[in-house]
CSV table of C-alpha atoms in Angstrom, one decimal:
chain,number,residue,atom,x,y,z
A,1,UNK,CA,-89.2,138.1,196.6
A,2,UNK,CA,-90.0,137.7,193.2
A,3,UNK,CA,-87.6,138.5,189.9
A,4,UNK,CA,-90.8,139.9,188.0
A,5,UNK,CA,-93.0,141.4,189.6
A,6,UNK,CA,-96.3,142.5,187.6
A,7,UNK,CA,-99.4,144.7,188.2
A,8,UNK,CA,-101.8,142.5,189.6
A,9,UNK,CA,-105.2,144.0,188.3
A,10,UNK,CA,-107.6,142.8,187.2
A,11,UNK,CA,-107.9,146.4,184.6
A,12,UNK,CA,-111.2,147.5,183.8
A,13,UNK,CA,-111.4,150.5,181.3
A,14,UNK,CA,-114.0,151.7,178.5
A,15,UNK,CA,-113.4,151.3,174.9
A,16,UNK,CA,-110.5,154.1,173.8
A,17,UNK,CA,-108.5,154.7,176.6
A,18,UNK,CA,-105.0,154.0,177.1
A,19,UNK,CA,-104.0,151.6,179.0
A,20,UNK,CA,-100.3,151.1,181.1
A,21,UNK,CA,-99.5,147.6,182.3
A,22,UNK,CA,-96.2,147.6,184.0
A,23,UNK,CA,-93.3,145.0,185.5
A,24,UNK,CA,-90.3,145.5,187.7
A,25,UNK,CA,-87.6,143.7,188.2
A,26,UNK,CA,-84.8,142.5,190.0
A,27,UNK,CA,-82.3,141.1,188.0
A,28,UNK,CA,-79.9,143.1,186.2
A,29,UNK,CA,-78.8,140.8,183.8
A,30,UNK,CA,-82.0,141.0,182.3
A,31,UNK,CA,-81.6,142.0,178.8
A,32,UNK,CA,-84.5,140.6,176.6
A,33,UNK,CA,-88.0,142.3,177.4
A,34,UNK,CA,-91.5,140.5,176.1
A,35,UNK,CA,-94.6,140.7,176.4
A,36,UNK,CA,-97.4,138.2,175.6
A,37,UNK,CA,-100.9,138.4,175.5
A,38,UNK,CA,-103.0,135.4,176.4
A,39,UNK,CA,-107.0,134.9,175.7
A,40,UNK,CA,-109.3,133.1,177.8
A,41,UNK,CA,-108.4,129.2,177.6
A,42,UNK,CA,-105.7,129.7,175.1
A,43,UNK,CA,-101.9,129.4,175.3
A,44,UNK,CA,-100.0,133.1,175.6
A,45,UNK,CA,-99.2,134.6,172.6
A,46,UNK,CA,-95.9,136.9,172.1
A,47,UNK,CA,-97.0,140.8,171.5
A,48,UNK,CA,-94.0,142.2,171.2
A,49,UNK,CA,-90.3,142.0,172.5
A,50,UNK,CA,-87.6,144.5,172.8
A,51,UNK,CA,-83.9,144.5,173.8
A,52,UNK,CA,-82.4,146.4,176.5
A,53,UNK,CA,-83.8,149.5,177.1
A,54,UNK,CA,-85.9,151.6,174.8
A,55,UNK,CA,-89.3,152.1,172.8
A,56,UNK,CA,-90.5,150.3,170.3
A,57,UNK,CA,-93.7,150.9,168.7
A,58,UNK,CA,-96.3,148.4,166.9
A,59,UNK,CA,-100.1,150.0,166.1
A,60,UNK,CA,-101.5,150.7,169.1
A,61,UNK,CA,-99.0,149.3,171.2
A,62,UNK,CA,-95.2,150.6,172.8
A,63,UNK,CA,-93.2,148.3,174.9
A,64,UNK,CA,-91.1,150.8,177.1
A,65,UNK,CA,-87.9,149.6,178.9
A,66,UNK,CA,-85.7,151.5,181.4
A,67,UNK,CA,-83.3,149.4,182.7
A,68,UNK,CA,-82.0,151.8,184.8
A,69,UNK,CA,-85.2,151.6,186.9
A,70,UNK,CA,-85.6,148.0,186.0
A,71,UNK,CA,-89.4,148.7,184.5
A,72,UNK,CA,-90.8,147.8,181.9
A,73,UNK,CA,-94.2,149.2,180.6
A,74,UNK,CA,-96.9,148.4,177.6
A,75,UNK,CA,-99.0,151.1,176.4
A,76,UNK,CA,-102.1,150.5,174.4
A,77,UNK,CA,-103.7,153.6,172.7
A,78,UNK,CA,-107.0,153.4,171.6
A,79,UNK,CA,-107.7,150.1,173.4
A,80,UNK,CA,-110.5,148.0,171.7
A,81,UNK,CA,-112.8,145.2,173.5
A,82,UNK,CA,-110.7,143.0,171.2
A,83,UNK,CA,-107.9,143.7,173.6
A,84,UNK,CA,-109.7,142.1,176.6
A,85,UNK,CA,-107.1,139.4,177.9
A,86,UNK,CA,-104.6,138.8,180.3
A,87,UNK,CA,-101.0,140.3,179.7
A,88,UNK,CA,-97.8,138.6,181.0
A,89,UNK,CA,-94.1,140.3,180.5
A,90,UNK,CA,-91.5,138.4,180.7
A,91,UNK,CA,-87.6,138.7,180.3
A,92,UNK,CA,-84.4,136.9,180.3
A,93,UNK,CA,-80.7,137.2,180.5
A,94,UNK,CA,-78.6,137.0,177.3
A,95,UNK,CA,-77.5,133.4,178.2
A,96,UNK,CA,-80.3,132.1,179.5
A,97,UNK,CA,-82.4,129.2,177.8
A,98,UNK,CA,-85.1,130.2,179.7
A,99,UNK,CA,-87.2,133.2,180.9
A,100,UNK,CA,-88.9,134.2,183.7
A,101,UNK,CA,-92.5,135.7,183.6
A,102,UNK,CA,-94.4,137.9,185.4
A,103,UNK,CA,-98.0,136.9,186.7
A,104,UNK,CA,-99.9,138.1,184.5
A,105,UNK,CA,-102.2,141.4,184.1
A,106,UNK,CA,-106.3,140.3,183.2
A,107,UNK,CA,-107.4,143.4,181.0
A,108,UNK,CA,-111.1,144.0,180.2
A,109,UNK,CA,-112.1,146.4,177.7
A,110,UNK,CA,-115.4,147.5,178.2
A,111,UNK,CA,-117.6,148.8,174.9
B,1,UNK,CA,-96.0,130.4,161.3
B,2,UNK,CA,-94.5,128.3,164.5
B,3,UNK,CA,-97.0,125.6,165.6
B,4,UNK,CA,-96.5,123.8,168.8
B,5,UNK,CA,-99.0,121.8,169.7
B,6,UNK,CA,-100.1,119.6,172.3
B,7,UNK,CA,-102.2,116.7,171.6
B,8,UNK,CA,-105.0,116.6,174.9
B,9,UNK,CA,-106.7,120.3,175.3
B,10,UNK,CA,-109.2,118.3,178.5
B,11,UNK,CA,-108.5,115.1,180.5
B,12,UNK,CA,-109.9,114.0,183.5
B,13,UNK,CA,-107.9,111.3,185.4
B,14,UNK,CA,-107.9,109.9,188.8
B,15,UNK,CA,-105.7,110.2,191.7
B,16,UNK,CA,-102.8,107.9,191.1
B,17,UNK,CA,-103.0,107.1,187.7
B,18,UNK,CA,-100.3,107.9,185.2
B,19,UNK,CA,-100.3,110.7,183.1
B,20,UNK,CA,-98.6,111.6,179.5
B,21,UNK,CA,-98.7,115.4,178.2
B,22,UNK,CA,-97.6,115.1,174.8
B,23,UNK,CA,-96.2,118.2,173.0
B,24,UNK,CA,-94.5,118.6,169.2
B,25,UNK,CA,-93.3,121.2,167.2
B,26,UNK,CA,-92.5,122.0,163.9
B,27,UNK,CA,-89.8,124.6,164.2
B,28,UNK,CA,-86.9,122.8,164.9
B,29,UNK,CA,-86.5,124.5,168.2
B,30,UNK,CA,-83.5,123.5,170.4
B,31,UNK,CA,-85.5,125.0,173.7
B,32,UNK,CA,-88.8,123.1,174.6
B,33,UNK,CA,-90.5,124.0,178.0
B,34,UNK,CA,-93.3,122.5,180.7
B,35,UNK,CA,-95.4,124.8,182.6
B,36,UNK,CA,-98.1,125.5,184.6
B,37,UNK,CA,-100.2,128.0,185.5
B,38,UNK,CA,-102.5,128.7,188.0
B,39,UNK,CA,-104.3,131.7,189.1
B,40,UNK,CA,-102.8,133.8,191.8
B,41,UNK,CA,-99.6,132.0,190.6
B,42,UNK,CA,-98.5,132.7,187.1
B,43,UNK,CA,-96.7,130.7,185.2
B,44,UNK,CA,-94.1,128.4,186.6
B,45,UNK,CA,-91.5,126.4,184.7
B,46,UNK,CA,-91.9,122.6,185.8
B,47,UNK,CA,-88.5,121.2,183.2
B,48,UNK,CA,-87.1,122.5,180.4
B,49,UNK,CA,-85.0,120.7,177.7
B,50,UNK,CA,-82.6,122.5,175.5
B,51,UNK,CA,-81.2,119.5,173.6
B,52,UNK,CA,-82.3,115.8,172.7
B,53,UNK,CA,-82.0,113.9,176.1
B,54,UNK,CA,-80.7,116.7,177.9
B,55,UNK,CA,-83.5,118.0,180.7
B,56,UNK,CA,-83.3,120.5,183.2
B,57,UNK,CA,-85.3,121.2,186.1
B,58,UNK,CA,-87.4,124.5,186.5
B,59,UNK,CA,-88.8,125.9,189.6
B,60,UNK,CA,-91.7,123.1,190.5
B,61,UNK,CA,-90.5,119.6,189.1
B,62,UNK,CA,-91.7,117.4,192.0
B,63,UNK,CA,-93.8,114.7,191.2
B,64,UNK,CA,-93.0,115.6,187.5
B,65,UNK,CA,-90.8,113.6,184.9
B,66,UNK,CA,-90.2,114.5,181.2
B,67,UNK,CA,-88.8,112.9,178.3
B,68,UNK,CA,-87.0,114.1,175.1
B,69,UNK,CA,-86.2,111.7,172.7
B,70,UNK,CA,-86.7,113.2,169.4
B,71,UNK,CA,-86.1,116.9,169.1
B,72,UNK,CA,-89.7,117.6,167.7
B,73,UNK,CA,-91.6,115.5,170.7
B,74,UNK,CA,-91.5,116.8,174.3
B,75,UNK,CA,-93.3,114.6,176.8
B,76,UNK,CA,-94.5,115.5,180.4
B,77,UNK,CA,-95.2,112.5,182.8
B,78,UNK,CA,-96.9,112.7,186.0
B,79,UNK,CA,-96.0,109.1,187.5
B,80,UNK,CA,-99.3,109.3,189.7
B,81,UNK,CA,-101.7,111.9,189.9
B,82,UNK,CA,-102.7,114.1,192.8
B,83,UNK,CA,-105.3,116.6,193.0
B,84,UNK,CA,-103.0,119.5,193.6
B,85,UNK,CA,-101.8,118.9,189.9
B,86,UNK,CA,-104.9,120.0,188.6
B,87,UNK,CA,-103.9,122.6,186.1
B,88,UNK,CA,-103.1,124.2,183.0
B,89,UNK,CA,-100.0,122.8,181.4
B,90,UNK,CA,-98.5,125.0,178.8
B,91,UNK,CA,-95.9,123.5,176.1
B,92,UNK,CA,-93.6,125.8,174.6
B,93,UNK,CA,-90.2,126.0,172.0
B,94,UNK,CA,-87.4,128.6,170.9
B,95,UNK,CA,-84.7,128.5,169.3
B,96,UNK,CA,-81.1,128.2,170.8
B,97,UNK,CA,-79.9,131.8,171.9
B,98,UNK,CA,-79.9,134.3,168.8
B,99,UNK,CA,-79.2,138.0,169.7
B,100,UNK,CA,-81.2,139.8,167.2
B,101,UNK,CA,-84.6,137.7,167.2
B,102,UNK,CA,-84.1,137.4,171.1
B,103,UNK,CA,-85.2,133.8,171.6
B,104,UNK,CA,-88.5,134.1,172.1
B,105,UNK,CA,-90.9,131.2,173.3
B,106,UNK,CA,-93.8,130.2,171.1
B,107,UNK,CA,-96.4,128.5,173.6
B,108,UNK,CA,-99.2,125.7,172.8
B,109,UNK,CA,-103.0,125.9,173.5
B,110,UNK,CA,-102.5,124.6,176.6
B,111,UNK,CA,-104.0,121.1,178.3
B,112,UNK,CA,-106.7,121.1,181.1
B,113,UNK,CA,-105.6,118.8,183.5
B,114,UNK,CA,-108.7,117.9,186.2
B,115,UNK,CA,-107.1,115.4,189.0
B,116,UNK,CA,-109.9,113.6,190.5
């Protein structure tokens, strides 16, 4: 079994709505939360990250982490075909030099 | 703004031949990463390096070597090509562990490896 484990998808939803994409995990240790956002043929690019559990908000996005569960969630309000990508959480231990992703989400916002 | 980047966005090589992925960054990063992704597979760590000449394996490092010898510069070698390592191959840096920034990885643009 996997350590992340991340809706597979693909998402298809129309222009406004909110959106969930959502990770468990495994590993408790786990204390660094992230999630990246990757367009077609380019390298992922980090969205947001949060530590331990909690909200955090940015625009139309909040990271969600409850470690108690050992989910994590991103929430996009108001989603725009600008948003249209594939999403990949990813986490990591305080010690750890490196971190473990999920799969990746492939979002399509339809206009 | 953190730049990694890797030098070949598309080759096409031949089974057997020897291949370099080049990757810098500007940062001064202690952490530089090799992956690869592939659909239905995510991304998977091939080495990782958190130090000049210091290299660790990740979770797929077969028929994969890597080379660090300049802290900027981190170099993927496939010693001879197979078609199964058609891929992506994503470059990536951090910084050593800091608590409040929480490490996070700054990837490249990706190179398009075709194994024919």
């Amino acid at each position: 079994q996997k350590e992340v484990e991340q809706d597979p998808g693909p998402l298809s939803v129309p222009e406004g709505a909110i959106v969930s994409l959502n990770c468990t995990y495994s590993n408790s240790a786990f204390q660094y939360f992230m999630w990246y956002r990757q367009y077609s043929r380019k390298g992922p690019e980090l969205l947001m990250y949060t530590y331990s559990s909690g909200n955090k908000e940015d625009g139309r996005f909040t990271a969600q982490v409850d470690k108690s569960s050992k989910y994590i969630s991103l929430f996009i309000r108001d989603s725009q075909p600008s948003d249209s990508a594939t999403y990949l959480c990813a986490m990591r231990s305080t010690n750890a030099g490196k971190s473990t992703f999920g799969d990746g989400t492939t979002l399509t916002v339809k206009p | 703004d953190v730049k990694v980047t890797q030098s070949s966005r598309y080759l096409v090589k031949r089974t057997g031949e020897k291949v370099f992925l080049e990757c810098v960054q500007d940062m001064d990063h202690e952490n530089m990463f090799w992956y690869r992704q592939d659909p239905g597979l995510g991304l998977r760590l091939i080495y990782f390096s958190y130090d000049v000449k210091m290299k660790e394996k990740g979770d797929i490092p077969e028929g994969y070597s890597v080379s660090r010898e300049k802290k900027e510069r981190f170099s993927l070698i496939l010693e001879s090509a197979s078609t199964n390592q058609t891929s992506m191959y994503l470059c990536a840096s951090s910084q050593k562990w800091v608590p409040v920034a929480g490490n996070t990885i700054y990837f490249g643009e990706g190179s398009w490896l075709t194994v024919v």
